[in-house]
Amino acid sequence: MGSIHSYTTADGRRYRISYRKPNGQQATSRGFRTKHDAAIRLAEVEISKNRGEFVDPADSRTPLGLLGTEWLASRRADLKPSTFRSVDSAWRIHVLPKWDRRAVGGIRHSEVQAWTTGLATTHSPTTVRRAHEVLAGILDVAVRDRRIASNPARGVKLPRKIAKPRAYLTHQQVADLARESSQPELVVFLAYTGLRWGEATGLRVKHVDLRRRRVSVEENAVEVGSAIHVGTPKSHEKRQVPYPPFFADTMVGLIAGRGREELVFGDGTSHVRRPKSTTGWFNGAVTRAQSLTDQAIRDALAAGLQPPPSFPRVTPHDLRHTAASLAISAGAHVKAVQRMLGHASAVMTLDTYADLFDDDLDTVSEALGSAAAASDVHAILSAALLRANGA
């Protein structure tokens, strides 16, 4: 148990408390105006020690910048290079300038709320959420190290992310895009397998099973800055993905004469880099396909015919969404789509592509009606309607 002592200052009598920290070191806290205030603080200290919640005031004065540097270094080992780059950017640009010299014990929930609200006026919800999560992650460690009792960044209201409408291509539009592309094989493969860009460009000959028409997704080639980093897929789990029969001969041609360790796409040695968003070959192919489709629409309208659907502005990643759309429209079960895309669960697939299942409601209704037609359900309802009408 600690003790309370009085002492004299120029402003009058004050009180200090003495106690032992959990590690056995002696500690004091002074400046209490009344003995009652000192007693309350001493009781709080003893209770926190008994509960294992004691926070050393000296530790709570640690600047967040110091803890953040250590936290960032610890995350480098478990984050993929592309993810680490975005986390490091959020730390350097948003978190460090604001909180560098602040003692972790002095950061208040209201301050964090004001900071995120201010960021939201000039930055996207994704940027705000990433910066907040960096700060909250650092403070989580401070809580576990008993530098602070609770995390003031948790429970902050953050801006909502608004999902952008996804663009899906039809079978014909995939063909049109491939025709205008300098790499038609890669375009078609992405649109019918749903692999991410890095997963497709990271495929090696040894990952291809020609007999079963499947590829084993084991590597992910991600471009970070100007360098290609090869690691595991996003989910860290390998998966088998089929490619359609019409691609079989193309796959044979792609790997012909190549060794097991050589890459399927490109020259076999260097990974195919993601095309630049505005000046790359993919964007050029999309632009040409759109122009041809617009002309076809004008021609059809002039001839009084049904025009084809307009060609959407798509990115390479939209081919992954296209694969999901084409699979679902072909009647694929959600679990099959989940495995193809490498989602963690079928729930994730349903949440991601909920819009693609809207038409299934009509299909379910029609199927239920057909199945019930052979039963007495309709007759029972008809009789109930007659009774209700007094017949």
CSV table of C-alpha atoms in Angstrom, one decimal:
chain,number,residue,atom,x,y,z
A,1,MET,CA,0.0,0.0,0.0
A,2,GLY,CA,1.3,3.5,-0.8
A,3,SER,CA,1.5,6.5,1.5
A,4,ILE,CA,0.5,10.2,1.4
A,5,HIS,CA,2.8,13.0,2.5
A,6,SER,CA,2.3,16.8,2.7
A,7,TYR,CA,4.9,19.4,1.7
A,8,THR,CA,4.9,23.2,1.6
A,9,THR,CA,5.1,25.4,-1.5
A,10,ALA,CA,4.9,29.1,-2.2
A,11,ASP,CA,1.2,28.6,-2.9
A,12,GLY,CA,0.5,26.7,0.2
A,13,ARG,CA,0.4,23.1,1.4
A,14,ARG,CA,0.3,20.3,-1.2
A,15,TYR,CA,0.3,16.5,-1.1
A,16,ARG,CA,2.2,13.8,-2.8
A,17,ILE,CA,1.6,10.1,-3.0
A,18,SER,CA,4.3,7.4,-2.9
A,19,TYR,CA,3.7,3.8,-4.2
A,20,ARG,CA,5.5,0.9,-5.8
A,21,LYS,CA,4.9,0.2,-9.5
A,22,PRO,CA,4.2,-3.4,-10.6
A,23,ASN,CA,7.9,-3.9,-11.3
A,24,GLY,CA,8.9,-3.0,-7.8
A,25,GLN,CA,10.3,0.5,-8.5
A,26,GLN,CA,9.3,3.4,-6.2
A,27,ALA,CA,7.2,6.1,-7.8
A,28,THR,CA,5.7,9.4,-6.6
A,29,SER,CA,3.0,11.7,-7.9
A,30,ARG,CA,2.7,15.3,-6.5
A,31,GLY,CA,0.8,18.5,-6.7
A,32,PHE,CA,-2.5,17.4,-5.1
A,33,ARG,CA,-4.3,20.4,-3.4
A,34,THR,CA,-6.1,18.3,-0.8
A,35,LYS,CA,-5.3,15.1,1.1
A,36,HIS,CA,-8.6,13.8,-0.2
A,37,ASP,CA,-7.6,14.2,-3.8
A,38,ALA,CA,-4.3,12.5,-3.1
A,39,ALA,CA,-6.1,9.6,-1.4
A,40,ILE,CA,-8.4,9.1,-4.4
A,41,ARG,CA,-5.5,9.0,-6.8
A,42,LEU,CA,-3.6,6.6,-4.6
A,43,ALA,CA,-6.7,4.3,-4.4
A,44,GLU,CA,-6.9,4.5,-8.2
A,45,VAL,CA,-3.3,3.4,-8.6
A,46,GLU,CA,-3.7,0.5,-6.2
A,47,ILE,CA,-6.9,-0.7,-8.0
A,48,SER,CA,-5.3,-0.5,-11.4
A,49,LYS,CA,-2.3,-2.5,-10.1
A,50,ASN,CA,-4.6,-5.2,-8.8
A,51,ARG,CA,-6.5,-5.4,-12.1
A,52,GLY,CA,-3.4,-5.4,-14.2
A,53,GLU,CA,-4.3,-2.1,-15.7
A,54,PHE,CA,-1.6,0.2,-14.2
A,55,VAL,CA,-0.2,2.8,-16.6
A,56,ASP,CA,3.1,4.3,-15.7
A,57,PRO,CA,2.8,8.1,-16.2
A,58,ALA,CA,6.4,8.1,-17.6
A,59,ASP,CA,5.4,5.6,-20.3
A,60,SER,CA,2.3,7.6,-21.2
A,61,ARG,CA,4.6,10.6,-22.1
A,62,THR,CA,6.3,8.6,-24.9
A,63,PRO,CA,5.9,10.5,-28.2
A,64,LEU,CA,3.7,8.8,-30.8
A,65,GLY,CA,6.3,9.4,-33.5
A,66,LEU,CA,8.7,7.1,-31.7
A,67,LEU,CA,6.1,4.3,-31.3
A,68,GLY,CA,4.9,4.8,-34.9
A,69,THR,CA,8.4,4.3,-36.3
A,70,GLU,CA,8.7,1.0,-34.3
A,71,TRP,CA,5.2,-0.1,-35.3
A,72,LEU,CA,5.9,0.6,-39.0
A,73,ALA,CA,9.1,-1.4,-38.9
A,74,SER,CA,7.2,-4.4,-37.3
A,75,ARG,CA,4.6,-4.3,-40.1
A,76,ARG,CA,7.0,-4.6,-42.9
A,77,ALA,CA,7.5,-8.3,-42.3
A,78,ASP,CA,3.8,-9.3,-42.4
A,79,LEU,CA,2.4,-7.0,-45.0
A,80,LYS,CA,2.7,-7.5,-48.7
A,81,PRO,CA,4.9,-4.9,-50.4
A,82,SER,CA,2.0,-3.1,-52.1
A,83,THR,CA,0.0,-2.9,-48.9
A,84,PHE,CA,3.1,-1.8,-46.9
A,85,ARG,CA,3.7,1.0,-49.4
A,86,SER,CA,0.2,2.5,-48.9
A,87,VAL,CA,0.5,2.1,-45.1
A,88,ASP,CA,3.9,3.8,-45.1
A,89,SER,CA,2.5,6.6,-47.3
A,90,ALA,CA,-0.4,7.2,-44.9
A,91,TRP,CA,2.1,7.3,-42.0
A,92,ARG,CA,4.5,9.8,-43.6
A,93,ILE,CA,1.9,12.1,-45.2
A,94,HIS,CA,-1.0,12.2,-42.7
A,95,VAL,CA,-0.2,10.7,-39.3
A,96,LEU,CA,3.4,11.7,-38.6
A,97,PRO,CA,3.0,15.5,-39.3
A,98,LYS,CA,0.0,15.7,-37.0
A,99,TRP,CA,0.9,13.4,-34.1
A,100,ASP,CA,4.7,13.1,-34.2
A,101,ARG,CA,5.6,14.9,-30.9
A,102,ARG,CA,2.3,14.2,-29.0
A,103,ALA,CA,2.6,12.1,-25.9
A,104,VAL,CA,0.4,9.0,-26.4
A,105,GLY,CA,-1.2,9.6,-23.0
A,106,GLY,CA,-2.3,13.1,-24.0
A,107,ILE,CA,-4.2,12.2,-27.2
A,108,ARG,CA,-7.9,12.6,-26.8
A,109,HIS,CA,-10.8,10.9,-28.6
A,110,SER,CA,-12.2,14.3,-29.6
A,111,GLU,CA,-8.9,15.3,-31.2
A,112,VAL,CA,-8.8,12.2,-33.3
A,113,GLN,CA,-12.4,12.8,-34.4
A,114,ALA,CA,-11.6,16.4,-35.4
A,115,TRP,CA,-8.5,15.2,-37.3
A,116,THR,CA,-10.4,12.6,-39.4
A,117,THR,CA,-13.2,15.0,-40.0
A,118,GLY,CA,-10.8,17.5,-41.3
A,119,LEU,CA,-9.1,15.0,-43.6
A,120,ALA,CA,-12.4,14.0,-45.0
A,121,THR,CA,-12.9,17.5,-46.4
A,122,THR,CA,-9.9,17.2,-48.7
A,123,HIS,CA,-9.3,13.5,-49.1
A,124,SER,CA,-11.2,10.4,-50.2
A,125,PRO,CA,-12.9,8.1,-47.6
A,126,THR,CA,-10.3,5.4,-48.5
A,127,THR,CA,-7.4,7.7,-47.6
A,128,VAL,CA,-9.0,8.9,-44.4
A,129,ARG,CA,-9.8,5.3,-43.3
A,130,ARG,CA,-6.2,4.2,-44.0
A,131,ALA,CA,-4.6,7.1,-42.1
A,132,HIS,CA,-7.0,6.5,-39.2
A,133,GLU,CA,-6.2,2.8,-39.1
A,134,VAL,CA,-2.4,3.5,-39.0
A,135,LEU,CA,-2.9,5.8,-35.9
A,136,ALA,CA,-5.3,3.3,-34.3
A,137,GLY,CA,-2.9,0.5,-34.9
A,138,ILE,CA,-0.1,2.4,-33.2
A,139,LEU,CA,-2.3,3.2,-30.2
A,140,ASP,CA,-3.4,-0.4,-30.0
A,141,VAL,CA,0.2,-1.4,-29.3
A,142,ALA,CA,0.4,1.4,-26.7
A,143,VAL,CA,-2.5,-0.1,-24.9
A,144,ARG,CA,-1.0,-3.6,-25.0
A,145,ASP,CA,2.3,-2.1,-23.7
A,146,ARG,CA,0.3,-0.4,-20.8
A,147,ARG,CA,1.4,3.1,-22.0
A,148,ILE,CA,-2.3,4.1,-22.1
A,149,ALA,CA,-5.4,2.5,-20.6
A,150,SER,CA,-7.6,2.7,-23.7
A,151,ASN,CA,-7.3,3.6,-27.4
A,152,PRO,CA,-8.7,7.1,-28.1
A,153,ALA,CA,-8.8,6.4,-31.9
A,154,ARG,CA,-11.3,3.5,-31.6
A,155,GLY,CA,-15.0,4.4,-32.0
A,156,VAL,CA,-14.3,7.4,-34.2
A,157,LYS,CA,-16.9,8.1,-36.9
A,158,LEU,CA,-15.3,7.7,-40.3
A,159,PRO,CA,-16.6,8.7,-43.8
A,160,ARG,CA,-18.4,6.0,-45.6
A,161,LYS,CA,-16.9,4.4,-48.7
A,162,ILE,CA,-19.2,4.7,-51.6
A,163,ALA,CA,-18.8,1.8,-53.9
A,164,LYS,CA,-18.4,2.7,-57.6
A,165,PRO,CA,-20.6,1.0,-60.1
A,166,ARG,CA,-18.8,-2.0,-61.6
A,167,ALA,CA,-18.4,-2.4,-65.3
A,168,TYR,CA,-19.1,-5.8,-66.8
A,169,LEU,CA,-18.4,-6.9,-70.4
A,170,THR,CA,-20.6,-9.2,-72.4
A,171,HIS,CA,-19.1,-12.2,-74.3
A,172,GLN,CA,-19.1,-10.1,-77.5
A,173,GLN,CA,-17.5,-7.1,-75.8
A,174,VAL,CA,-14.7,-9.3,-74.5
A,175,ALA,CA,-14.1,-10.5,-78.1
A,176,ASP,CA,-14.2,-6.9,-79.3
A,177,LEU,CA,-11.7,-5.8,-76.7
A,178,ALA,CA,-9.4,-8.7,-77.4
A,179,ARG,CA,-9.5,-8.0,-81.1
A,180,GLU,CA,-8.3,-4.5,-80.6
A,181,SER,CA,-5.7,-5.5,-78.1
A,182,SER,CA,-2.0,-6.2,-78.6
A,183,GLN,CA,-2.3,-9.0,-76.1
A,184,PRO,CA,-5.6,-10.7,-76.9
A,185,GLU,CA,-4.7,-14.0,-75.1
A,186,LEU,CA,-4.2,-12.2,-71.8
A,187,VAL,CA,-7.4,-10.2,-72.1
A,188,VAL,CA,-9.5,-13.3,-72.8
A,189,PHE,CA,-7.8,-15.3,-70.0
A,190,LEU,CA,-8.5,-12.6,-67.5
A,191,ALA,CA,-12.1,-12.2,-68.5
A,192,TYR,CA,-12.8,-16.0,-68.3
A,193,THR,CA,-10.8,-17.0,-65.2
A,194,GLY,CA,-11.2,-14.0,-62.9
A,195,LEU,CA,-7.5,-14.0,-61.9
A,196,ARG,CA,-6.0,-10.8,-60.7
A,197,TRP,CA,-3.5,-9.1,-62.9
A,198,GLY,CA,-0.5,-10.2,-60.8
A,199,GLU,CA,-1.8,-13.7,-60.4
A,200,ALA,CA,-2.2,-14.1,-64.2
A,201,THR,CA,1.2,-12.6,-65.0
A,202,GLY,CA,2.8,-14.6,-62.3
A,203,LEU,CA,1.7,-18.0,-63.8
A,204,ARG,CA,4.5,-20.3,-64.7
A,205,VAL,CA,4.4,-23.3,-67.0
A,206,LYS,CA,4.5,-25.7,-64.0
A,207,HIS,CA,1.3,-24.2,-62.8
A,208,VAL,CA,-0.7,-25.3,-65.9
A,209,ASP,CA,-2.5,-28.6,-66.0
A,210,LEU,CA,-3.4,-29.1,-69.7
A,211,ARG,CA,-5.3,-32.3,-69.2
A,212,ARG,CA,-7.7,-30.8,-66.6
A,213,ARG,CA,-7.6,-27.3,-68.2
A,214,ARG,CA,-6.7,-25.7,-64.9
A,215,VAL,CA,-4.1,-23.4,-63.5
A,216,SER,CA,-2.8,-23.4,-60.0
A,217,VAL,CA,-2.6,-19.9,-58.6
A,218,GLU,CA,0.5,-19.9,-56.4
A,219,GLU,CA,2.3,-16.6,-57.1
A,220,ASN,CA,1.3,-13.0,-57.3
A,221,ALA,CA,3.6,-10.6,-59.2
A,222,VAL,CA,2.8,-7.1,-57.9
A,223,GLU,CA,4.4,-3.9,-59.3
A,224,VAL,CA,5.5,-1.6,-56.5
A,225,GLY,CA,7.0,1.5,-57.8
A,226,SER,CA,9.3,0.4,-60.6
A,227,ALA,CA,10.0,-3.1,-59.1
A,228,ILE,CA,8.1,-6.4,-59.4
A,229,HIS,CA,7.6,-8.2,-56.1
A,230,VAL,CA,6.6,-11.8,-56.4
A,231,GLY,CA,4.8,-13.3,-53.4
A,232,THR,CA,1.8,-15.4,-52.5
A,233,PRO,CA,-1.8,-14.6,-53.8
A,234,LYS,CA,-3.7,-12.0,-51.9
A,235,SER,CA,-5.4,-14.6,-49.7
A,236,HIS,CA,-2.1,-16.3,-49.1
A,237,GLU,CA,-3.8,-19.6,-50.2
A,238,LYS,CA,-3.3,-21.5,-53.4
A,239,ARG,CA,-6.3,-22.3,-55.5
A,240,GLN,CA,-7.2,-24.2,-58.7
A,241,VAL,CA,-9.0,-22.2,-61.4
A,242,PRO,CA,-10.3,-23.7,-64.6
A,243,TYR,CA,-10.1,-22.1,-68.0
A,244,PRO,CA,-12.7,-22.7,-70.7
A,245,PRO,CA,-12.3,-25.4,-73.4
A,246,PHE,CA,-12.1,-22.8,-76.2
A,247,PHE,CA,-8.8,-21.5,-74.6
A,248,ALA,CA,-7.2,-25.0,-74.5
A,249,ASP,CA,-5.4,-24.7,-77.8
A,250,THR,CA,-4.3,-21.1,-77.0
A,251,MET,CA,-2.8,-22.3,-73.7
A,252,VAL,CA,-0.9,-25.1,-75.5
A,253,GLY,CA,0.5,-22.5,-77.8
A,254,LEU,CA,1.5,-20.1,-75.0
A,255,ILE,CA,3.6,-22.7,-73.1
A,256,ALA,CA,5.0,-24.6,-76.1
A,257,GLY,CA,8.8,-24.7,-75.9
A,258,ARG,CA,9.0,-23.2,-72.5
A,259,GLY,CA,10.6,-24.7,-69.4
A,260,ARG,CA,8.6,-25.4,-66.2
A,261,GLU,CA,9.9,-22.3,-64.4
A,262,GLU,CA,9.2,-19.9,-67.3
A,263,LEU,CA,6.2,-17.6,-67.3
A,264,VAL,CA,3.1,-18.3,-69.3
A,265,PHE,CA,2.5,-14.8,-70.6
A,266,GLY,CA,5.1,-12.4,-72.1
A,267,ASP,CA,8.5,-13.5,-73.1
A,268,GLY,CA,8.7,-16.2,-70.5
A,269,THR,CA,11.3,-14.4,-68.4
A,270,SER,CA,10.1,-10.9,-67.5
A,271,HIS,CA,6.7,-10.4,-65.9
A,272,VAL,CA,4.2,-8.5,-68.1
A,273,ARG,CA,3.7,-5.1,-66.4
A,274,ARG,CA,0.4,-3.6,-65.9
A,275,PRO,CA,-0.4,-1.1,-68.7
A,276,LYS,CA,-0.5,2.6,-67.8
A,277,SER,CA,-4.0,3.8,-67.1
A,278,THR,CA,-4.2,6.4,-69.8
A,279,THR,CA,-1.5,5.7,-72.3
A,280,GLY,CA,-1.1,2.0,-72.1
A,281,TRP,CA,-2.1,-0.7,-74.6
A,282,PHE,CA,-5.2,-1.7,-72.6
A,283,ASN,CA,-6.7,1.8,-72.5
A,284,GLY,CA,-6.0,2.1,-76.3
A,285,ALA,CA,-7.8,-1.1,-76.9
A,286,VAL,CA,-10.8,0.0,-74.9
A,287,THR,CA,-10.9,3.4,-76.7
A,288,ARG,CA,-10.9,1.7,-80.1
A,289,ALA,CA,-13.6,-0.9,-79.0
A,290,GLN,CA,-15.8,2.0,-77.7
A,291,SER,CA,-15.4,3.9,-81.0
A,292,LEU,CA,-16.4,0.8,-83.1
A,293,THR,CA,-19.3,0.1,-80.8
A,294,ASP,CA,-20.6,3.7,-81.0
A,295,GLN,CA,-20.5,3.5,-84.8
A,296,ALA,CA,-22.4,0.1,-84.7
A,297,ILE,CA,-25.0,1.8,-82.5
A,298,ARG,CA,-25.4,4.7,-84.9
A,299,ASP,CA,-25.7,2.3,-87.9
A,300,ALA,CA,-28.3,0.1,-86.1
A,301,LEU,CA,-30.4,3.1,-85.1
A,302,ALA,CA,-30.3,4.4,-88.7
A,303,ALA,CA,-31.4,1.1,-90.0
A,304,GLY,CA,-34.2,0.7,-87.4
A,305,LEU,CA,-32.5,-2.2,-85.8
A,306,GLN,CA,-31.8,-3.1,-82.1
A,307,PRO,CA,-28.5,-1.4,-81.3
A,308,PRO,CA,-25.8,-3.3,-79.3
A,309,PRO,CA,-25.1,-2.3,-75.7
A,310,SER,CA,-22.6,0.6,-75.3
A,311,PHE,CA,-19.1,-0.4,-74.5
A,312,PRO,CA,-18.2,0.7,-70.9
A,313,ARG,CA,-14.9,2.2,-69.8
A,314,VAL,CA,-13.1,-0.7,-68.2
A,315,THR,CA,-9.7,-1.4,-66.5
A,316,PRO,CA,-7.8,-4.7,-66.4
A,317,HIS,CA,-9.3,-5.3,-62.9
A,318,ASP,CA,-12.8,-5.0,-64.4
A,319,LEU,CA,-12.1,-8.2,-66.4
A,320,ARG,CA,-12.1,-10.0,-63.0
A,321,HIS,CA,-15.6,-8.6,-62.4
A,322,THR,CA,-16.5,-9.6,-65.9
A,323,ALA,CA,-15.5,-13.2,-65.2
A,324,ALA,CA,-17.7,-13.2,-62.1
A,325,SER,CA,-20.6,-11.8,-64.2
A,326,LEU,CA,-20.2,-14.3,-67.0
A,327,ALA,CA,-20.0,-17.2,-64.6
A,328,ILE,CA,-23.0,-16.2,-62.7
A,329,SER,CA,-25.1,-15.6,-65.8
A,330,ALA,CA,-24.1,-19.1,-67.0
A,331,GLY,CA,-25.6,-20.5,-63.8
A,332,ALA,CA,-22.5,-21.1,-61.8
A,333,HIS,CA,-23.1,-21.8,-58.1
A,334,VAL,CA,-21.9,-19.0,-55.7
A,335,LYS,CA,-19.4,-21.5,-54.1
A,336,ALA,CA,-17.8,-22.2,-57.5
A,337,VAL,CA,-17.5,-18.5,-58.1
A,338,GLN,CA,-16.0,-18.0,-54.7
A,339,ARG,CA,-13.3,-20.6,-55.3
A,340,MET,CA,-12.6,-19.2,-58.8
A,341,LEU,CA,-12.0,-15.7,-57.5
A,342,GLY,CA,-10.2,-16.8,-54.3
A,343,HIS,CA,-12.6,-15.0,-51.9
A,344,ALA,CA,-12.4,-15.9,-48.2
A,345,SER,CA,-16.1,-17.0,-48.1
A,346,ALA,CA,-19.2,-17.3,-50.2
A,347,VAL,CA,-20.7,-14.4,-48.2
A,348,MET,CA,-17.9,-12.1,-49.5
A,349,THR,CA,-18.8,-13.2,-53.0
A,350,LEU,CA,-22.5,-12.5,-52.5
A,351,ASP,CA,-21.7,-9.1,-50.9
A,352,THR,CA,-19.3,-8.1,-53.6
A,353,TYR,CA,-21.6,-9.1,-56.5
A,354,ALA,CA,-25.0,-8.7,-55.0
A,355,ASP,CA,-26.1,-6.7,-58.0
A,356,LEU,CA,-25.5,-9.7,-60.3
A,357,PHE,CA,-27.9,-11.9,-58.3
A,358,ASP,CA,-30.9,-9.5,-58.6
A,359,ASP,CA,-32.2,-11.3,-61.7
A,360,ASP,CA,-32.1,-14.5,-59.7
A,361,LEU,CA,-35.1,-13.3,-57.7
A,362,ASP,CA,-37.4,-13.6,-60.7
A,363,THR,CA,-35.9,-17.0,-61.6
A,364,VAL,CA,-36.5,-18.3,-58.1
A,365,SER,CA,-40.1,-17.0,-58.2
A,366,GLU,CA,-40.8,-18.7,-61.5
A,367,ALA,CA,-39.1,-22.0,-60.3
A,368,LEU,CA,-41.2,-22.0,-57.1
A,369,GLY,CA,-44.4,-21.4,-59.1
A,370,SER,CA,-43.6,-24.3,-61.5
A,371,ALA,CA,-42.8,-26.7,-58.6
A,372,ALA,CA,-45.9,-25.7,-56.7
A,373,ALA,CA,-48.2,-26.2,-59.7
A,374,ALA,CA,-48.1,-30.0,-59.2
A,375,SER,CA,-49.4,-29.6,-55.7
A,376,ASP,CA,-52.7,-28.5,-54.1
A,377,VAL,CA,-51.3,-25.1,-53.1
A,378,HIS,CA,-53.1,-23.2,-55.9
A,379,ALA,CA,-56.4,-24.9,-55.2
A,380,ILE,CA,-56.2,-24.1,-51.5
A,381,LEU,CA,-55.6,-20.4,-52.3
A,382,SER,CA,-58.4,-20.3,-54.8
A,383,ALA,CA,-60.8,-21.8,-52.2
A,384,ALA,CA,-59.7,-19.3,-49.6
A,385,LEU,CA,-60.2,-16.4,-52.0
A,386,LEU,CA,-63.8,-17.6,-52.7
A,387,ARG,CA,-64.5,-17.8,-49.0
A,388,ALA,CA,-63.1,-14.3,-48.4
A,389,ASN,CA,-65.4,-13.0,-51.1
A,390,GLY,CA,-68.4,-14.7,-49.6
A,391,ALA,CA,-69.0,-17.1,-52.4
